[in-house]
mmCIF file of C-alpha atoms in Angstrom:
data_model
loop_
_atom_site.group_PDB
_atom_site.id
_atom_site.type_symbol
_atom_site.label_atom_id
_atom_site.label_comp_id
_atom_site.label_asym_id
_atom_site.label_seq_id
_atom_site.Cartn_x
_atom_site.Cartn_y
_atom_site.Cartn_z
ATOM 1 C CA UNK A 1 0.000 0.000 0.000
ATOM 2 C CA UNK A 2 1.423 3.397 -0.978
ATOM 3 C CA UNK A 3 0.954 6.504 1.116
ATOM 4 C CA UNK A 4 0.362 9.685 -0.817
ATOM 5 C CA UNK A 5 0.729 13.101 0.760
ATOM 6 C CA UNK A 6 -1.380 15.938 -0.546
ATOM 7 C CA UNK A 7 -0.537 19.626 -0.400
ATOM 8 C CA UNK A 8 -2.657 19.737 2.785
ATOM 9 C CA UNK A 9 -0.154 17.392 4.455
ATOM 10 C CA UNK A 10 2.804 19.730 3.924
ATOM 11 C CA UNK A 11 3.596 22.822 5.949
ATOM 12 C CA UNK A 12 6.165 25.540 5.375
ATOM 13 C CA UNK A 13 8.779 26.481 7.915
ATOM 14 C CA UNK A 14 11.779 28.793 7.852
ATOM 15 C CA UNK A 15 13.832 25.727 6.938
ATOM 16 C CA UNK A 16 11.598 24.772 3.984
ATOM 17 C CA UNK A 17 8.886 22.130 3.528
ATOM 18 C CA UNK A 18 8.299 19.217 5.858
ATOM 19 C CA UNK A 19 5.612 16.606 6.304
ATOM 20 C CA UNK A 20 3.052 17.255 9.001
ATOM 21 C CA UNK A 21 3.015 15.035 12.057
ATOM 22 C CA UNK A 22 0.421 12.304 11.657
ATOM 23 C CA UNK A 23 -1.661 11.054 14.564
ATOM 24 C CA UNK A 24 -3.719 7.865 14.500
ATOM 25 C CA UNK A 25 -6.881 8.161 16.629
ATOM 26 C CA UNK A 26 -8.412 4.802 17.592
ATOM 27 C CA UNK A 27 -11.750 4.596 19.394
ATOM 28 C CA UNK A 28 -14.969 2.716 18.731
ATOM 29 C CA UNK A 29 -17.069 5.786 19.599
ATOM 30 C CA UNK A 30 -17.515 7.837 16.418
ATOM 31 C CA UNK A 31 -18.311 11.084 18.262
ATOM 32 C CA UNK A 32 -15.052 10.926 20.202
ATOM 33 C CA UNK A 33 -13.016 10.124 17.093
ATOM 34 C CA UNK A 34 -14.641 12.984 15.166
ATOM 35 C CA UNK A 35 -14.150 15.505 17.992
ATOM 36 C CA UNK A 36 -10.482 14.609 18.516
ATOM 37 C CA UNK A 37 -9.753 14.487 14.771
ATOM 38 C CA UNK A 38 -11.365 17.889 14.223
ATOM 39 C CA UNK A 39 -9.351 19.525 16.996
ATOM 40 C CA UNK A 40 -6.057 17.896 15.978
ATOM 41 C CA UNK A 41 -6.532 19.036 12.379
ATOM 42 C CA UNK A 42 -7.115 22.574 13.666
ATOM 43 C CA UNK A 43 -3.734 22.296 15.410
ATOM 44 C CA UNK A 44 -2.080 21.379 12.111
ATOM 45 C CA UNK A 45 -1.813 17.590 12.427
ATOM 46 C CA UNK A 46 -2.680 15.054 9.760
ATOM 47 C CA UNK A 47 -5.133 12.565 11.282
ATOM 48 C CA UNK A 48 -5.868 8.912 10.573
ATOM 49 C CA UNK A 49 -8.808 7.228 12.301
ATOM 50 C CA UNK A 50 -9.722 3.661 13.180
ATOM 51 C CA UNK A 51 -12.753 2.236 14.958
ATOM 52 C CA UNK A 52 -11.373 -1.145 16.091
ATOM 53 C CA UNK A 53 -8.140 -2.908 16.926
ATOM 54 C CA UNK A 54 -7.707 -4.587 13.548
ATOM 55 C CA UNK A 55 -7.954 -1.284 11.662
ATOM 56 C CA UNK A 56 -5.555 0.283 14.179
ATOM 57 C CA UNK A 57 -2.892 -2.348 13.478
ATOM 58 C CA UNK A 58 -3.266 -1.906 9.710
ATOM 59 C CA UNK A 59 -2.984 1.889 9.882
ATOM 60 C CA UNK A 60 -0.102 1.751 12.372
ATOM 61 C CA UNK A 61 2.027 0.191 9.635
ATOM 62 C CA UNK A 62 1.870 3.569 7.822
ATOM 63 C CA UNK A 63 4.104 4.847 10.663
ATOM 64 C CA UNK A 64 2.118 7.674 12.263
ATOM 65 C CA UNK A 65 4.071 9.865 14.668
ATOM 66 C CA UNK A 66 1.753 9.037 17.591
ATOM 67 C CA UNK A 67 -1.250 6.814 18.342
ATOM 68 C CA UNK A 68 -4.165 7.733 20.627
ATOM 69 C CA UNK A 69 -5.654 4.387 21.616
ATOM 70 C CA UNK A 70 -8.825 3.409 23.460
ATOM 71 C CA UNK A 71 -8.671 0.203 25.524
ATOM 72 C CA UNK A 72 -12.227 -1.141 25.241
ATOM 73 C CA UNK A 73 -12.743 -1.838 21.523
ATOM 74 C CA UNK A 74 -14.004 -4.639 19.273
ATOM 75 C CA UNK A 75 -11.721 -7.069 17.386
ATOM 76 C CA UNK A 76 -8.617 -6.460 19.544
ATOM 77 C CA UNK A 77 -8.712 -4.387 22.706
ATOM 78 C CA UNK A 78 -6.189 -1.588 23.187
ATOM 79 C CA UNK A 79 -3.893 -3.683 25.376
ATOM 80 C CA UNK A 80 -3.699 -6.383 22.683
ATOM 81 C CA UNK A 81 -3.060 -3.733 20.028
ATOM 82 C CA UNK A 82 -0.209 -2.251 22.070
ATOM 83 C CA UNK A 83 1.382 -5.676 22.617
ATOM 84 C CA UNK A 84 1.239 -6.379 18.876
ATOM 85 C CA UNK A 85 2.646 -2.954 18.018
ATOM 86 C CA UNK A 86 5.606 -3.476 20.367
ATOM 87 C CA UNK A 87 6.392 -6.891 18.852
ATOM 88 C CA UNK A 88 6.528 -5.543 15.269
ATOM 89 C CA UNK A 89 9.801 -3.748 14.478
ATOM 90 C CA UNK A 90 7.972 -1.414 12.057
ATOM 91 C CA UNK A 91 5.655 -0.129 14.790
ATOM 92 C CA UNK A 92 7.562 -0.797 18.032
ATOM 93 C CA UNK A 93 8.840 2.771 18.326
ATOM 94 C CA UNK A 94 5.557 4.624 17.736
ATOM 95 C CA UNK A 95 4.508 6.373 20.968
ATOM 96 C CA UNK A 96 1.094 5.247 22.182
ATOM 97 C CA UNK A 97 -1.153 7.260 24.484
ATOM 98 C CA UNK A 98 -4.082 5.415 26.037
ATOM 99 C CA UNK A 99 -7.267 7.480 25.996
ATOM 100 C CA UNK A 100 -9.829 5.443 27.890
ATOM 101 C CA UNK A 101 -12.703 5.308 30.347
ATOM 102 C CA UNK A 102 -10.825 2.695 32.401
ATOM 103 C CA UNK A 103 -9.586 4.895 35.200
ATOM 104 C CA UNK A 104 -8.339 2.568 37.929
ATOM 105 C CA UNK A 105 -4.748 2.806 39.081
ATOM 106 C CA UNK A 106 -4.215 -0.852 38.142
ATOM 107 C CA UNK A 107 -5.402 -0.237 34.563
ATOM 108 C CA UNK A 108 -3.047 2.718 34.261
ATOM 109 C CA UNK A 109 -0.079 0.763 35.617
ATOM 110 C CA UNK A 110 -0.727 -2.124 33.222
ATOM 111 C CA UNK A 111 -0.975 0.268 30.269
ATOM 112 C CA UNK A 112 2.233 2.077 31.149
ATOM 113 C CA UNK A 113 4.143 -1.135 31.851
ATOM 114 C CA UNK A 114 3.139 -2.492 28.442
ATOM 115 C CA UNK A 115 4.846 0.516 26.872
ATOM 116 C CA UNK A 116 2.336 3.375 26.597
ATOM 117 C CA UNK A 117 3.950 6.802 27.017
ATOM 118 C CA UNK A 118 0.874 8.312 28.685
ATOM 119 C CA UNK A 119 -2.542 7.305 30.046
ATOM 120 C CA UNK A 120 -5.449 9.761 29.872
ATOM 121 C CA UNK A 121 -8.836 9.014 31.445
ATOM 122 C CA UNK A 122 -12.051 10.161 29.735
ATOM 123 C CA UNK A 123 -13.797 12.564 29.757
ATOM 124 C CA UNK A 124 -10.970 14.510 28.170
ATOM 125 C CA UNK A 125 -10.010 18.127 27.998
ATOM 126 C CA UNK A 126 -8.995 18.891 24.414
ATOM 127 C CA UNK A 127 -6.503 21.638 25.396
ATOM 128 C CA UNK A 128 -4.821 19.227 27.870
ATOM 129 C CA UNK A 129 -4.782 16.444 25.289
ATOM 130 C CA UNK A 130 -3.200 18.715 22.656
ATOM 131 C CA UNK A 131 -0.621 19.962 25.169
ATOM 132 C CA UNK A 132 0.366 16.391 26.076
ATOM 133 C CA UNK A 133 0.634 15.403 22.409
ATOM 134 C CA UNK A 134 2.832 18.415 21.647
ATOM 135 C CA UNK A 135 5.023 17.610 24.640
ATOM 136 C CA UNK A 136 5.510 13.966 23.600
ATOM 137 C CA UNK A 137 6.296 14.883 19.990
ATOM 138 C CA UNK A 138 8.632 17.706 21.051
ATOM 139 C CA UNK A 139 10.590 15.339 23.305
ATOM 140 C CA UNK A 140 10.914 12.828 20.468
ATOM 141 C CA UNK A 141 12.105 15.547 18.084
ATOM 142 C CA UNK A 142 14.782 16.787 20.485
ATOM 143 C CA UNK A 143 15.980 13.424 21.770
ATOM 144 C CA UNK A 144 15.442 11.456 18.580
ATOM 145 C CA UNK A 145 14.032 7.977 18.610
ATOM 146 C CA UNK A 146 13.864 6.525 22.076
ATOM 147 C CA UNK A 147 13.937 2.973 20.793
ATOM 148 C CA UNK A 148 16.646 0.556 21.791
ATOM 149 C CA UNK A 149 19.050 -0.734 19.136
ATOM 150 C CA UNK A 150 17.500 -3.189 16.706
ATOM 151 C CA UNK A 151 20.311 -5.762 16.838
ATOM 152 C CA UNK A 152 19.758 -8.753 19.135
ATOM 153 C CA UNK A 153 21.981 -8.956 22.223
ATOM 154 C CA UNK A 154 23.132 -12.424 23.308
ATOM 155 C CA UNK A 155 24.737 -13.226 26.652
ATOM 156 C CA UNK A 156 25.070 -16.952 27.270
ATOM 157 C CA UNK A 157 21.560 -18.419 27.206
ATOM 158 C CA UNK A 158 19.922 -14.972 27.324
ATOM 159 C CA UNK A 159 18.826 -13.383 24.044
ATOM 160 C CA UNK A 160 17.382 -9.845 24.041
ATOM 161 C CA UNK A 161 15.490 -8.686 20.942
ATOM 162 C CA UNK A 162 15.034 -4.919 21.487
ATOM 163 C CA UNK A 163 13.017 -4.333 18.301
ATOM 164 C CA UNK A 164 10.436 -6.884 19.448
ATOM 165 C CA UNK A 165 10.608 -6.045 23.176
ATOM 166 C CA UNK A 166 11.366 -9.721 23.824
ATOM 167 C CA UNK A 167 13.728 -11.625 26.114
ATOM 168 C CA UNK A 168 14.414 -15.323 25.656
ATOM 169 C CA UNK A 169 16.171 -17.574 28.149
ATOM 170 C CA UNK A 170 17.095 -20.977 26.728
ATOM 171 C CA UNK A 171 14.830 -20.105 23.746
ATOM 172 C CA UNK A 172 11.853 -19.637 26.103
ATOM 173 C CA UNK A 173 10.225 -16.200 25.946
ATOM 174 C CA UNK A 174 10.041 -14.353 29.282
ATOM 175 C CA UNK A 175 7.799 -11.283 29.742
ATOM 176 C CA UNK A 176 9.330 -8.142 31.265
ATOM 177 C CA UNK A 177 7.368 -4.939 31.977
ATOM 178 C CA UNK A 178 8.692 -1.894 30.092
ATOM 179 C CA UNK A 179 11.023 -0.507 32.789
ATOM 180 C CA UNK A 180 12.466 -3.925 33.618
ATOM 181 C CA UNK A 181 13.010 -4.609 29.906
ATOM 182 C CA UNK A 182 14.795 -1.264 29.500
ATOM 183 C CA UNK A 183 16.953 -2.053 32.540
ATOM 184 C CA UNK A 184 17.994 -5.534 31.380
ATOM 185 C CA UNK A 185 18.725 -4.158 27.882
ATOM 186 C CA UNK A 186 20.832 -1.334 29.337
ATOM 187 C CA UNK A 187 22.797 -3.742 31.532
ATOM 188 C CA UNK A 188 23.359 -6.107 28.588
ATOM 189 C CA UNK A 189 24.642 -3.232 26.435
ATOM 190 C CA UNK A 190 27.077 -2.136 29.171
ATOM 191 C CA UNK A 191 28.580 -5.452 30.223
ATOM 192 C CA UNK A 192 31.591 -5.136 32.490
ATOM 193 C CA UNK A 193 30.998 -1.469 33.339
#
């Protein structure tokens, strides 16, 4: 599938032309999707929309700059979508912000440990949402990609696959929450220090 950019997707800056930042909005409630899409377009973003987990995974392969993801959706729920995104090297580095009605502390912890960069509980404030999006994208622009190296790291029977967010011990896959995975990857990259 080819992606075509129209003149509406390009903005001018003092440094010349550049592609607009694209945000994928995923929610099964049409009113929410329409409201968020409208406001993001007013802020100058290109917007893709999906109404279920399957569509979200398909559109994520177009490499949007950020994904706003609901948890409770048909086909695949948001947690399943995030897990699949993190296992695919083409989508593993896309920042995901959960935007959901599930407001318990446990839900938030699970979402963040799976790799979401933020967790916002509905009902939402559009100005707050836009400010958080700008902050996330600004940090990524100034620090570059926050993804670990793509090459596998092998230490004895331990194999770390950073692009897939996977650790194998004796060829058996072991789950690590995001921070623990980052820690084991960091330690593996700095052996003997």
